[in-house]
Tab-separated table of C-alpha atoms in Angstrom:
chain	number	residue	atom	x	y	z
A	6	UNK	CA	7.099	7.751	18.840
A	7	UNK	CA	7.876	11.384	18.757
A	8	UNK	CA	10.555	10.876	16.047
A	9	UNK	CA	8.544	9.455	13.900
A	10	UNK	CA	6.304	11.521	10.936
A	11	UNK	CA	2.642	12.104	11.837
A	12	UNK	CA	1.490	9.361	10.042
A	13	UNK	CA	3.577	7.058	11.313
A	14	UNK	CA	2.592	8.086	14.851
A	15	UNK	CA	-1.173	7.150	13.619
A	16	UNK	CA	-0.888	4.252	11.991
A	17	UNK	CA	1.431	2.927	15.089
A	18	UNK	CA	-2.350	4.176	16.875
A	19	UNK	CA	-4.474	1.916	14.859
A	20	UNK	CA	-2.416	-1.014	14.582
A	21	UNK	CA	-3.676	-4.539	16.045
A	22	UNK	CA	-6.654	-2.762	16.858
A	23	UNK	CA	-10.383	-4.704	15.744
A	24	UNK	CA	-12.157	-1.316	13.786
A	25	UNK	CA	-15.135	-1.573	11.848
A	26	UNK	CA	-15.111	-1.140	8.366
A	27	UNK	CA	-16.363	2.565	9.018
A	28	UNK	CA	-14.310	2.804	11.590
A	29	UNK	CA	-10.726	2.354	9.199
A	30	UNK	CA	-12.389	4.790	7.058
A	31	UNK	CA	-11.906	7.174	9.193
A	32	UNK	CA	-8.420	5.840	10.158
A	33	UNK	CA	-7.661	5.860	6.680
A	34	UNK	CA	-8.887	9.495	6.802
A	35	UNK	CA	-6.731	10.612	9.671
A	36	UNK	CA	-3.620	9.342	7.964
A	37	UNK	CA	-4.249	10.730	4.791
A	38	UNK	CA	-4.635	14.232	6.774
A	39	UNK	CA	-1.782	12.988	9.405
A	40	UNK	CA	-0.411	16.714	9.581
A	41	UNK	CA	-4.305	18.034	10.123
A	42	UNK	CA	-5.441	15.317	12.576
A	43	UNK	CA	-4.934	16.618	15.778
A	44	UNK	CA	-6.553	19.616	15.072
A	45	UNK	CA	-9.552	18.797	13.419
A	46	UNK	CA	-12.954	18.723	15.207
A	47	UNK	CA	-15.204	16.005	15.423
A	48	UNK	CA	-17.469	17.082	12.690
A	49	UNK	CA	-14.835	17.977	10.518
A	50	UNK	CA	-13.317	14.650	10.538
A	51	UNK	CA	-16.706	13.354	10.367
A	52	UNK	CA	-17.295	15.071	6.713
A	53	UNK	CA	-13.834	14.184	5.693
A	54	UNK	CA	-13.964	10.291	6.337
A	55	UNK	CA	-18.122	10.646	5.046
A	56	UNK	CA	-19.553	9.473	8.378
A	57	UNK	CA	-21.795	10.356	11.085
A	58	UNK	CA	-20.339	12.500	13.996
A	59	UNK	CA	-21.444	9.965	16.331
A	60	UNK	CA	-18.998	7.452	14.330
A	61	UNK	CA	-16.172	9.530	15.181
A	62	UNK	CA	-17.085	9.639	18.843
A	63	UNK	CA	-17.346	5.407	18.803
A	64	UNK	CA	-14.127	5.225	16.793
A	65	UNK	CA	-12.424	7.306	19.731
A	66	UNK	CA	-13.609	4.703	22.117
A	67	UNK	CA	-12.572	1.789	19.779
A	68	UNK	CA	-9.099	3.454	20.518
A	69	UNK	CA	-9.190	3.332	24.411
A	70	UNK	CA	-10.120	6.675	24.766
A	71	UNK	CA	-12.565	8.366	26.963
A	72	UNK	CA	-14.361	10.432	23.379
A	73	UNK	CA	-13.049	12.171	20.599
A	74	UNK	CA	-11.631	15.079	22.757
A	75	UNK	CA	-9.508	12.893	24.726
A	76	UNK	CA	-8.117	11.438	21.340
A	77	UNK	CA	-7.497	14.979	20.306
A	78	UNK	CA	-5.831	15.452	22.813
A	79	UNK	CA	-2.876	12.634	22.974
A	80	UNK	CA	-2.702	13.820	19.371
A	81	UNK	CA	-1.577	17.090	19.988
A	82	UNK	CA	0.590	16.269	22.842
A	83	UNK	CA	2.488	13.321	20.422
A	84	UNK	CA	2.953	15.659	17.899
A	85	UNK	CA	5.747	18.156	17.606
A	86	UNK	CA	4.931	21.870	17.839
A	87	UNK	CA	5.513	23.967	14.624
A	88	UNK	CA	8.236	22.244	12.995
A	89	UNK	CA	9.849	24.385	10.426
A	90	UNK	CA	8.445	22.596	7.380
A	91	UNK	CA	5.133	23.099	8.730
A	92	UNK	CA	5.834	26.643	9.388
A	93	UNK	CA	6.815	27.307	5.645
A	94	UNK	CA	4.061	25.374	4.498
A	95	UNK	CA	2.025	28.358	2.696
A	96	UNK	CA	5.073	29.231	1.043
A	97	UNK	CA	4.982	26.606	-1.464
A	98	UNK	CA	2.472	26.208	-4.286
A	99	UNK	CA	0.492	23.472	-5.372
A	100	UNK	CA	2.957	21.512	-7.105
A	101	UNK	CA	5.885	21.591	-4.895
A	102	UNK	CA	3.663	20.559	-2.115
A	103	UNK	CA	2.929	17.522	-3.828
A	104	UNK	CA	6.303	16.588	-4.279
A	105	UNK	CA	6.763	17.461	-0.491
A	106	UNK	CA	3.588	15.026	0.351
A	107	UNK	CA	5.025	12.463	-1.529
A	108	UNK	CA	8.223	12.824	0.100
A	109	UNK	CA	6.839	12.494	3.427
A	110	UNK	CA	5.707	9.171	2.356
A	111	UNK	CA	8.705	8.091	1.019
A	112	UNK	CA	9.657	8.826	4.548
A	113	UNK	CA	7.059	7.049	5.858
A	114	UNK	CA	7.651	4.184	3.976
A	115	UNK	CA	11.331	4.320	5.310
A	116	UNK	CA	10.413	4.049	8.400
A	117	UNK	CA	8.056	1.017	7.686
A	118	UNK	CA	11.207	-0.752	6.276
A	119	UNK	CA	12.861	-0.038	9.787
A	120	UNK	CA	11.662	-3.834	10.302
A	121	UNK	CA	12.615	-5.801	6.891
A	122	UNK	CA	11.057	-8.689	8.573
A	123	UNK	CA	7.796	-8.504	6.458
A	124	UNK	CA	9.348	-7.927	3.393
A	125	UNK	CA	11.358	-10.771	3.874
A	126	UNK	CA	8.576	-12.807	4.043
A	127	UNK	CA	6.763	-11.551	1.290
A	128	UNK	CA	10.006	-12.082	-1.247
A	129	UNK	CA	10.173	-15.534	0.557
A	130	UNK	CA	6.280	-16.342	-0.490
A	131	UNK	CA	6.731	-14.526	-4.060
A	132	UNK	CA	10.222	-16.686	-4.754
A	133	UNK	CA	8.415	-19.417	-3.718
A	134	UNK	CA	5.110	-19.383	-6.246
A	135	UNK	CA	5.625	-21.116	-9.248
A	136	UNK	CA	3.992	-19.798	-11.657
A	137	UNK	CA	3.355	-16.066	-9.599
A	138	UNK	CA	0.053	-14.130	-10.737
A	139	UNK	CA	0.838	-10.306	-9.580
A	140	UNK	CA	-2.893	-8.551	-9.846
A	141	UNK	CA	-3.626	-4.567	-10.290
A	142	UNK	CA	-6.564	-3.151	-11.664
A	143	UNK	CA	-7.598	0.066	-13.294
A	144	UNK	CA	-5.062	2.288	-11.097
A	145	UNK	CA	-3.015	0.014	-9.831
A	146	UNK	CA	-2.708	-2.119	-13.375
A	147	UNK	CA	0.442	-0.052	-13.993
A	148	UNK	CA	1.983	-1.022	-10.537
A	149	UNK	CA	1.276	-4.697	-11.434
A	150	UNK	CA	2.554	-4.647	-15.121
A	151	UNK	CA	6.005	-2.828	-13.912
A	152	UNK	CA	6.330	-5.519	-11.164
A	153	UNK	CA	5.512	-8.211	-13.645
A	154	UNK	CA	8.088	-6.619	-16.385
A	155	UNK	CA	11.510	-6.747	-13.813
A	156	UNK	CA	10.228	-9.773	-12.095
A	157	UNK	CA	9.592	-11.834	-15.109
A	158	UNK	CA	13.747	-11.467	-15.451
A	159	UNK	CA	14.440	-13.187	-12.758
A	160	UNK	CA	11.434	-15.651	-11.754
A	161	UNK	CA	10.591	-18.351	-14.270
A	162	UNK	CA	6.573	-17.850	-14.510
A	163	UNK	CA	4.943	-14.356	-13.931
A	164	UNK	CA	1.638	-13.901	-14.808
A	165	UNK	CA	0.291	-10.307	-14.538
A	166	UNK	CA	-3.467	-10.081	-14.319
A	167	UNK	CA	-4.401	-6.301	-14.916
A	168	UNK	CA	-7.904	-6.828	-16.751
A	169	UNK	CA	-10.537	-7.626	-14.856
A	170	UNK	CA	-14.255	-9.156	-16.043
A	171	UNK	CA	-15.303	-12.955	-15.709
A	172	UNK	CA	-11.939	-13.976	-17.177
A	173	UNK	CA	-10.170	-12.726	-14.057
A	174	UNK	CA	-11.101	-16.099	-11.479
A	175	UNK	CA	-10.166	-18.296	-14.831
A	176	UNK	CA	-6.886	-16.869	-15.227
A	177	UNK	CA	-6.497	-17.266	-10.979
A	178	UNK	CA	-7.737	-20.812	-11.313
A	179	UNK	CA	-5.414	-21.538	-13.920
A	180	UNK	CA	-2.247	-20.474	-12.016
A	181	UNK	CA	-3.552	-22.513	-9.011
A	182	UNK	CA	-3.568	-25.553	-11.054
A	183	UNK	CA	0.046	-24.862	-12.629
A	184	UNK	CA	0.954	-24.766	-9.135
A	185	UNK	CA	0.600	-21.266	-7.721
A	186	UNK	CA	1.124	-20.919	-4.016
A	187	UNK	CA	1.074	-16.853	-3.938
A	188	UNK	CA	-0.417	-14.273	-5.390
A	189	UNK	CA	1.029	-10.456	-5.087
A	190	UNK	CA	-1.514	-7.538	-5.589
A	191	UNK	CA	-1.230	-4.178	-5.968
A	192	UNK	CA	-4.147	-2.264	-4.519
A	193	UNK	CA	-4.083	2.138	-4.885
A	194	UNK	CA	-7.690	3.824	-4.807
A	195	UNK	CA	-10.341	4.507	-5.709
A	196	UNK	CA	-10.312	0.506	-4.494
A	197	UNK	CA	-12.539	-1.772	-7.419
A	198	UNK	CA	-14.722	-4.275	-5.709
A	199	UNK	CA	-13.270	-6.867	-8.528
A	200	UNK	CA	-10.210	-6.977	-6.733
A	201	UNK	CA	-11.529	-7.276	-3.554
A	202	UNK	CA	-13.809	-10.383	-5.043
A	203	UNK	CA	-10.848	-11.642	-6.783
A	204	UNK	CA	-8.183	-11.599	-3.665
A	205	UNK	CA	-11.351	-13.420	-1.324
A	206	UNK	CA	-11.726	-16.305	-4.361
A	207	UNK	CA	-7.973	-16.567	-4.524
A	208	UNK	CA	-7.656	-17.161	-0.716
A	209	UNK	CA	-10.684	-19.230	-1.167
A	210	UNK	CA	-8.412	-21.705	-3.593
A	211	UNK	CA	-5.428	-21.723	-1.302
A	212	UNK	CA	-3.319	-18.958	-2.699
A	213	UNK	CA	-1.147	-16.640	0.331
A	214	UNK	CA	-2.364	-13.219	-0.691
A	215	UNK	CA	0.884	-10.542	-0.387
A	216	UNK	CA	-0.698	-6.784	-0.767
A	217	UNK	CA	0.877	-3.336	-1.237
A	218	UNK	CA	-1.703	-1.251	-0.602
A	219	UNK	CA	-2.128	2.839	0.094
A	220	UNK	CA	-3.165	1.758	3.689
A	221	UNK	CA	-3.610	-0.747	6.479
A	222	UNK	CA	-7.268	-0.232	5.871
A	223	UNK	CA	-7.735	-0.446	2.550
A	224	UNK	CA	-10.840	-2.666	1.796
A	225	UNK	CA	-8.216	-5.535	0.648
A	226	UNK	CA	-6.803	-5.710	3.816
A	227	UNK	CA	-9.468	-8.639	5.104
A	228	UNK	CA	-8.176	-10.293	1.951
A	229	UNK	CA	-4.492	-10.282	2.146
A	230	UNK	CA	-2.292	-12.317	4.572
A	231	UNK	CA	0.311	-9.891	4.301
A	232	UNK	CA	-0.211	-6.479	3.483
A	233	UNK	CA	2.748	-3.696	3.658
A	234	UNK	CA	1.033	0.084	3.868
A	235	UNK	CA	2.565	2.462	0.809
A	236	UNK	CA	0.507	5.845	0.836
A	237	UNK	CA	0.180	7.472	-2.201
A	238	UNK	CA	-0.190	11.349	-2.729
A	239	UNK	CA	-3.042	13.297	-2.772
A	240	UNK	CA	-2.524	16.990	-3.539
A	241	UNK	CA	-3.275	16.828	-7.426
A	242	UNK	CA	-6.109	16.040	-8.973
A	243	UNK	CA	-5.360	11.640	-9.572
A	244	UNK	CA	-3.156	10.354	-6.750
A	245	UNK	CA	0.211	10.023	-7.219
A	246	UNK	CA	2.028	6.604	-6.518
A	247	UNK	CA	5.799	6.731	-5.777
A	248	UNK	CA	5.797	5.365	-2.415
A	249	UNK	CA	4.108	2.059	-4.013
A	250	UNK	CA	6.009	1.748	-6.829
A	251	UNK	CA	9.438	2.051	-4.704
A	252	UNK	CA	7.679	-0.717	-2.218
A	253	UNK	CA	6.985	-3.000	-5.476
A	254	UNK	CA	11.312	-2.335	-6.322
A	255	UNK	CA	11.835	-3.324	-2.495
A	256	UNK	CA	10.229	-6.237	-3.049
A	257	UNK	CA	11.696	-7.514	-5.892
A	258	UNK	CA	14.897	-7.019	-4.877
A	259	UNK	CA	13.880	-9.244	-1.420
A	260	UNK	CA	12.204	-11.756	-4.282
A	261	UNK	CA	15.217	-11.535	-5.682
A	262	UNK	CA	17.338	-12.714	-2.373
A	263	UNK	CA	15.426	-15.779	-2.044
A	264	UNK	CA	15.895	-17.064	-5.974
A	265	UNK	CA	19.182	-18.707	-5.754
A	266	UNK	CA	19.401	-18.316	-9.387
A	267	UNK	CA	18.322	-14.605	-9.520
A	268	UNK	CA	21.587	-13.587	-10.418
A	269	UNK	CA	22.374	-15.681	-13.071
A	270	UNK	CA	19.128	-15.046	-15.059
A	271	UNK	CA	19.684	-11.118	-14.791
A	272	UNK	CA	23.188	-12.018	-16.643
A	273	UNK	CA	22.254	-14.264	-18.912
A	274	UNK	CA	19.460	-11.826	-19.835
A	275	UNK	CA	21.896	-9.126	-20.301
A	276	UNK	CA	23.933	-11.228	-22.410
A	277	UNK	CA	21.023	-11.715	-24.336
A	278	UNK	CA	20.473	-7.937	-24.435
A	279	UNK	CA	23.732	-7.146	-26.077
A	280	UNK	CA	23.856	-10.232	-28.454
A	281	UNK	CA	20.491	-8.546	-29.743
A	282	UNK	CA	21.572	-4.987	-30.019
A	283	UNK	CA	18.260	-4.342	-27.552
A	284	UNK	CA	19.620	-1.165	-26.047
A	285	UNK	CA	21.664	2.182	-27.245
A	286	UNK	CA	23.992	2.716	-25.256
Protein backbone atom coordinates (compact mmCIF):
# COMPACT_ATOMS: atom_id res chain seq x y z
CA UNK A 1 0.00 0.00 0.00
CA UNK A 2 2.84 2.37 0.37
CA UNK A 3 3.07 2.88 -3.43
CA UNK A 4 -0.02 3.87 -3.80
CA UNK A 5 -1.31 7.92 -3.60
CA UNK A 6 -2.87 8.92 -0.26
CA UNK A 7 -6.14 8.48 -1.36
CA UNK A 8 -5.80 5.39 -2.62
CA UNK A 9 -4.28 4.19 0.67
CA UNK A 10 -7.79 5.50 2.27
CA UNK A 11 -10.18 4.39 0.23
CA UNK A 12 -8.30 0.76 0.26
CA UNK A 13 -9.13 1.71 4.44
CA UNK A 14 -12.79 2.06 4.01
CA UNK A 15 -13.52 -0.48 1.59
CA UNK A 16 -16.02 -3.50 2.49
CA UNK A 17 -16.40 -1.81 5.61
CA UNK A 18 -20.49 -1.30 6.99
CA UNK A 19 -20.20 2.90 7.88
CA UNK A 20 -23.06 4.88 8.64
CA UNK A 21 -24.20 7.39 6.47
CA UNK A 22 -22.30 9.99 8.77
CA UNK A 23 -19.78 7.88 9.07
CA UNK A 24 -18.80 7.94 4.85
CA UNK A 25 -19.14 11.54 5.28
CA UNK A 26 -16.39 11.72 6.97
CA UNK A 27 -14.66 9.06 4.78
CA UNK A 28 -15.61 11.04 1.97
CA UNK A 29 -13.95 13.92 3.90
CA UNK A 30 -10.67 12.21 4.55
CA UNK A 31 -10.24 11.40 0.89
CA UNK A 32 -11.05 14.59 -0.37
CA UNK A 33 -8.17 15.93 2.14
CA UNK A 34 -6.10 12.48 1.51
CA UNK A 35 -2.72 14.57 1.66
CA UNK A 36 -4.09 16.40 5.12
CA UNK A 37 -5.57 13.28 6.80
CA UNK A 38 -3.07 12.02 8.89
CA UNK A 39 -2.42 15.10 10.37
CA UNK A 40 -5.54 16.51 11.19
CA UNK A 41 -7.00 16.41 14.75
CA UNK A 42 -10.11 15.06 15.75
CA UNK A 43 -11.97 18.27 15.85
CA UNK A 44 -10.62 19.44 12.81
CA UNK A 45 -11.83 16.60 10.86
CA UNK A 46 -14.89 16.87 12.79
CA UNK A 47 -15.65 20.58 11.28
CA UNK A 48 -14.47 19.50 7.93
CA UNK A 49 -16.83 16.38 7.40
CA UNK A 50 -19.76 18.77 9.59
CA UNK A 51 -20.05 16.28 12.46
CA UNK A 52 -19.77 15.91 16.06
CA UNK A 53 -16.24 15.12 17.51
CA UNK A 54 -17.63 12.20 19.14
CA UNK A 55 -18.56 10.91 15.42
CA UNK A 56 -15.06 10.95 14.54
CA UNK A 57 -14.05 9.00 17.61
CA UNK A 58 -17.00 6.12 16.63
CA UNK A 59 -15.92 6.24 12.99
CA UNK A 60 -12.26 5.31 14.27
CA UNK A 61 -13.73 2.34 15.97
CA UNK A 62 -15.95 1.43 12.92
CA UNK A 63 -12.36 1.04 11.40
CA UNK A 64 -10.88 -1.48 13.98
CA UNK A 65 -9.13 0.95 15.76
CA UNK A 66 -8.66 1.53 19.38
CA UNK A 67 -9.93 5.83 18.86
CA UNK A 68 -9.11 8.40 16.58
CA UNK A 69 -5.42 8.64 17.77
CA UNK A 70 -4.69 5.17 16.97
CA UNK A 71 -6.17 5.85 13.38
CA UNK A 72 -3.89 8.81 13.22
CA UNK A 73 -1.48 7.03 13.81
CA UNK A 74 -1.39 4.00 11.07
CA UNK A 75 -2.00 7.06 8.91
CA UNK A 76 1.11 8.62 9.39
CA UNK A 77 3.12 5.55 9.51
CA UNK A 78 1.39 4.40 5.79
CA UNK A 79 2.17 7.50 4.44
CA UNK A 80 5.45 8.56 2.94
CA UNK A 81 7.46 11.30 4.67
CA UNK A 82 7.87 14.63 2.72
CA UNK A 83 7.78 13.58 -0.74
CA UNK A 84 9.14 16.20 -2.98
CA UNK A 85 5.82 17.31 -4.46
CA UNK A 86 4.61 17.86 -1.10
CA UNK A 87 7.65 19.73 -0.22
CA UNK A 88 7.15 22.26 -3.18
CA UNK A 89 3.67 22.49 -2.50
CA UNK A 90 3.59 26.38 -1.44
CA UNK A 91 5.41 27.08 -4.44
CA UNK A 92 2.59 26.84 -6.72
CA UNK A 93 -0.43 29.14 -6.90
CA UNK A 94 -3.92 28.52 -6.95
CA UNK A 95 -4.36 27.45 -10.35
CA UNK A 96 -1.55 25.18 -10.95
CA UNK A 97 -2.47 23.40 -7.84
CA UNK A 98 -5.64 22.57 -9.26
CA UNK A 99 -4.30 21.12 -12.19
CA UNK A 100 -1.87 19.20 -9.80
CA UNK A 101 -5.12 17.95 -7.66
CA UNK A 102 -6.67 16.87 -10.59
CA UNK A 103 -3.74 15.08 -11.69
CA UNK A 104 -3.45 13.18 -8.63
CA UNK A 105 -6.78 11.87 -9.42
CA UNK A 106 -6.15 11.01 -12.70
CA UNK A 107 -3.60 8.99 -10.87
CA UNK A 108 -5.87 7.73 -8.65
CA UNK A 109 -8.15 6.71 -11.07
CA UNK A 110 -5.18 4.79 -12.76
CA UNK A 111 -4.66 2.94 -10.17
CA UNK A 112 -8.43 1.99 -9.78
CA UNK A 113 -8.18 0.64 -13.41
CA UNK A 114 -5.21 -1.60 -12.09
CA UNK A 115 -8.24 -4.23 -11.92
CA UNK A 116 -10.34 -3.77 -15.36
CA UNK A 117 -12.52 -6.38 -13.93
CA UNK A 118 -15.33 -3.87 -12.96
CA UNK A 119 -15.25 -2.02 -15.90
CA UNK A 120 -15.64 -4.97 -17.77
CA UNK A 121 -18.66 -5.63 -16.24
CA UNK A 122 -20.13 -2.43 -16.42
CA UNK A 123 -19.48 -2.23 -20.52
CA UNK A 124 -20.88 -5.86 -20.38
CA UNK A 125 -24.30 -4.54 -18.53
CA UNK A 126 -24.31 -1.14 -20.70
CA UNK A 127 -23.81 -3.33 -24.20
CA UNK A 128 -26.31 -5.34 -22.98
CA UNK A 129 -29.42 -2.67 -22.29
CA UNK A 130 -31.48 -2.16 -25.08
CA UNK A 131 -32.64 0.81 -25.15
CA UNK A 132 -29.75 2.35 -22.35
CA UNK A 133 -31.04 5.48 -20.24
CA UNK A 134 -27.56 7.21 -19.01
CA UNK A 135 -28.88 9.80 -16.08
CA UNK A 136 -26.92 13.13 -14.78
CA UNK A 137 -28.42 15.93 -13.22
CA UNK A 138 -27.64 19.56 -12.69
CA UNK A 139 -23.67 18.93 -12.45
CA UNK A 140 -23.34 15.88 -13.68
CA UNK A 141 -26.02 16.52 -16.79
CA UNK A 142 -22.93 17.37 -18.87
CA UNK A 143 -21.16 14.01 -17.96
CA UNK A 144 -24.38 12.20 -19.03
CA UNK A 145 -25.07 14.17 -22.33
CA UNK A 146 -21.19 13.59 -23.49
CA UNK A 147 -21.61 9.85 -22.65
CA UNK A 148 -24.92 9.78 -24.41
CA UNK A 149 -23.39 11.82 -27.60
CA UNK A 150 -20.24 9.01 -28.37
CA UNK A 151 -22.32 6.20 -27.15
CA UNK A 152 -25.32 6.85 -29.23
CA UNK A 153 -22.60 6.01 -32.29
CA UNK A 154 -22.17 2.87 -31.48
CA UNK A 155 -25.26 1.44 -29.36
CA UNK A 156 -28.61 1.40 -31.14
CA UNK A 157 -30.92 3.18 -28.32
CA UNK A 158 -29.42 5.79 -25.85
CA UNK A 159 -31.58 7.72 -23.96
CA UNK A 160 -29.96 10.51 -21.87
CA UNK A 161 -32.10 11.73 -19.01
CA UNK A 162 -30.46 15.07 -17.72
CA UNK A 163 -33.78 16.97 -16.59
CA UNK A 164 -35.18 16.04 -13.70
CA UNK A 165 -39.03 16.89 -12.26
CA UNK A 166 -42.04 14.33 -12.32
CA UNK A 167 -41.19 13.47 -15.93
CA UNK A 168 -37.96 11.82 -14.81
CA UNK A 169 -39.69 8.10 -13.37
CA UNK A 170 -41.92 8.37 -16.81
CA UNK A 171 -39.08 8.59 -19.00
CA UNK A 172 -37.33 5.50 -16.61
CA UNK A 173 -40.58 3.60 -16.90
CA UNK A 174 -40.67 4.00 -20.45
CA UNK A 175 -37.18 2.54 -21.15
CA UNK A 176 -38.09 -0.39 -18.81
CA UNK A 177 -40.94 -1.24 -20.95
CA UNK A 178 -38.86 -0.90 -24.35
CA UNK A 179 -36.77 -3.33 -22.68
CA UNK A 180 -34.12 -1.64 -20.57
CA UNK A 181 -32.02 -3.90 -18.42
CA UNK A 182 -29.36 -1.07 -17.24
CA UNK A 183 -29.21 2.15 -16.45
CA UNK A 184 -25.68 4.20 -16.25
CA UNK A 185 -25.58 7.38 -13.99
CA UNK A 186 -23.36 9.91 -13.54
CA UNK A 187 -23.35 11.27 -10.02
CA UNK A 188 -20.58 14.59 -9.12
CA UNK A 189 -21.72 16.87 -6.07
CA UNK A 190 -23.32 18.77 -4.60
CA UNK A 191 -25.42 15.16 -4.90
CA UNK A 192 -29.53 16.11 -5.85
CA UNK A 193 -31.84 13.95 -3.86
CA UNK A 194 -33.79 13.44 -7.42
CA UNK A 195 -31.18 11.26 -8.44
CA UNK A 196 -30.90 9.45 -5.51
CA UNK A 197 -34.99 8.92 -5.71
CA UNK A 198 -34.66 8.20 -9.28
CA UNK A 199 -31.66 5.41 -9.11
CA UNK A 200 -33.88 3.65 -5.83
CA UNK A 201 -37.27 3.65 -8.32
CA UNK A 202 -35.13 2.38 -11.15
CA UNK A 203 -33.74 -0.55 -9.05
CA UNK A 204 -37.20 -0.77 -7.76
CA UNK A 205 -38.39 -1.70 -11.61
CA UNK A 206 -35.57 -4.11 -12.23
CA UNK A 207 -33.00 -1.94 -13.89
CA UNK A 208 -28.85 -2.91 -12.83
CA UNK A 209 -27.81 0.54 -11.71
CA UNK A 210 -23.88 1.21 -13.09
CA UNK A 211 -22.57 4.61 -11.21
CA UNK A 212 -19.51 6.84 -11.71
CA UNK A 213 -19.52 8.73 -8.91
CA UNK A 214 -16.82 11.31 -7.06
CA UNK A 215 -16.69 8.60 -4.26
CA UNK A 216 -17.46 5.21 -2.79
CA UNK A 217 -19.68 7.12 -0.47
CA UNK A 218 -21.50 9.22 -2.37
CA UNK A 219 -25.22 9.11 -1.26
CA UNK A 220 -25.92 6.98 -4.64
CA UNK A 221 -23.83 4.40 -3.61
CA UNK A 222 -26.90 2.36 -1.67
CA UNK A 223 -28.47 2.78 -5.09
CA UNK A 224 -26.05 1.49 -7.57
CA UNK A 225 -24.99 -2.18 -8.08
CA UNK A 226 -21.87 -1.12 -9.45
CA UNK A 227 -20.30 1.98 -8.70
CA UNK A 228 -16.54 2.90 -9.93
CA UNK A 229 -15.06 5.98 -7.56
CA UNK A 230 -13.80 9.11 -10.01
CA UNK A 231 -12.88 12.13 -7.63
CA UNK A 232 -13.28 15.31 -8.95
CA UNK A 233 -11.19 18.50 -7.99
CA UNK A 234 -11.74 20.81 -5.48
CA UNK A 235 -9.31 23.74 -5.35
CA UNK A 236 -11.50 26.32 -7.41
CA UNK A 237 -14.45 27.64 -6.63
CA UNK A 238 -17.11 24.67 -8.73
CA UNK A 239 -15.39 21.28 -8.79
CA UNK A 240 -13.67 20.27 -11.57
CA UNK A 241 -14.47 16.84 -13.31
CA UNK A 242 -11.69 15.26 -15.46
CA UNK A 243 -11.20 12.17 -13.62
CA UNK A 244 -15.09 11.38 -14.36
CA UNK A 245 -15.26 12.34 -17.63
CA UNK A 246 -12.01 10.13 -18.59
CA UNK A 247 -13.91 7.15 -16.46
CA UNK A 248 -17.19 7.82 -18.71
CA UNK A 249 -14.37 7.46 -22.15
CA UNK A 250 -13.10 4.17 -20.28
CA UNK A 251 -16.25 2.97 -20.29
CA UNK A 252 -17.34 3.40 -23.53
CA UNK A 253 -14.57 2.10 -24.99
CA UNK A 254 -15.24 -1.34 -22.61
CA UNK A 255 -19.13 -0.77 -23.97
CA UNK A 256 -17.66 -0.69 -26.96
CA UNK A 257 -15.72 -4.29 -26.61
CA UNK A 258 -18.80 -6.05 -25.87
CA UNK A 259 -20.97 -4.62 -29.11
CA UNK A 260 -19.88 -6.97 -31.73
CA UNK A 261 -20.99 -4.46 -34.16
CA UNK A 262 -19.30 -1.41 -32.49
CA UNK A 263 -16.94 -1.16 -35.11
CA UNK A 264 -18.92 -1.21 -37.97
CA UNK A 265 -21.38 1.52 -36.80
CA UNK A 266 -18.34 3.95 -35.96
CA UNK A 267 -17.48 3.38 -39.90
CA UNK A 268 -20.48 3.52 -41.32
CA UNK A 269 -21.04 6.72 -39.30
CA UNK A 270 -17.92 8.15 -40.60
CA UNK A 271 -18.89 7.35 -43.98
CA UNK A 272 -21.84 9.15 -43.32
CA UNK A 273 -19.76 12.05 -41.98
CA UNK A 274 -17.86 12.62 -45.14
CA UNK A 275 -20.79 11.90 -47.61
CA UNK A 276 -22.35 14.97 -45.63
CA UNK A 277 -19.45 17.32 -45.62
CA UNK A 278 -20.09 17.27 -41.49
CA UNK A 279 -16.53 18.13 -40.61
CA UNK A 280 -13.54 20.60 -41.94
CA UNK A 281 -10.90 18.98 -42.14
Amino acid sequence: MSGSSPAARLQQLFEGRRLTPTQRRIAHSMVRRAGDAPFLSSVELAELAGVSQPSVTRFAVALGFDGYPALRRHLREVSPAGSSAEAGEDTYNEYQQAVLGEIENLRHLAELLADPGPVERAGRLLAGSRPLPVLGLRAASSQARGFGYFAAKVHPDVRVLDEGGSMLHDRIDAARRAGATALICFALPRHPREVVDALAYAREQGLTVVSVADSAFAPVAAHSDLLIPAAVGTGLAFDTACAPMLLGRVLLESMCDALPDAQARLEEFDAGAVARGLFIE
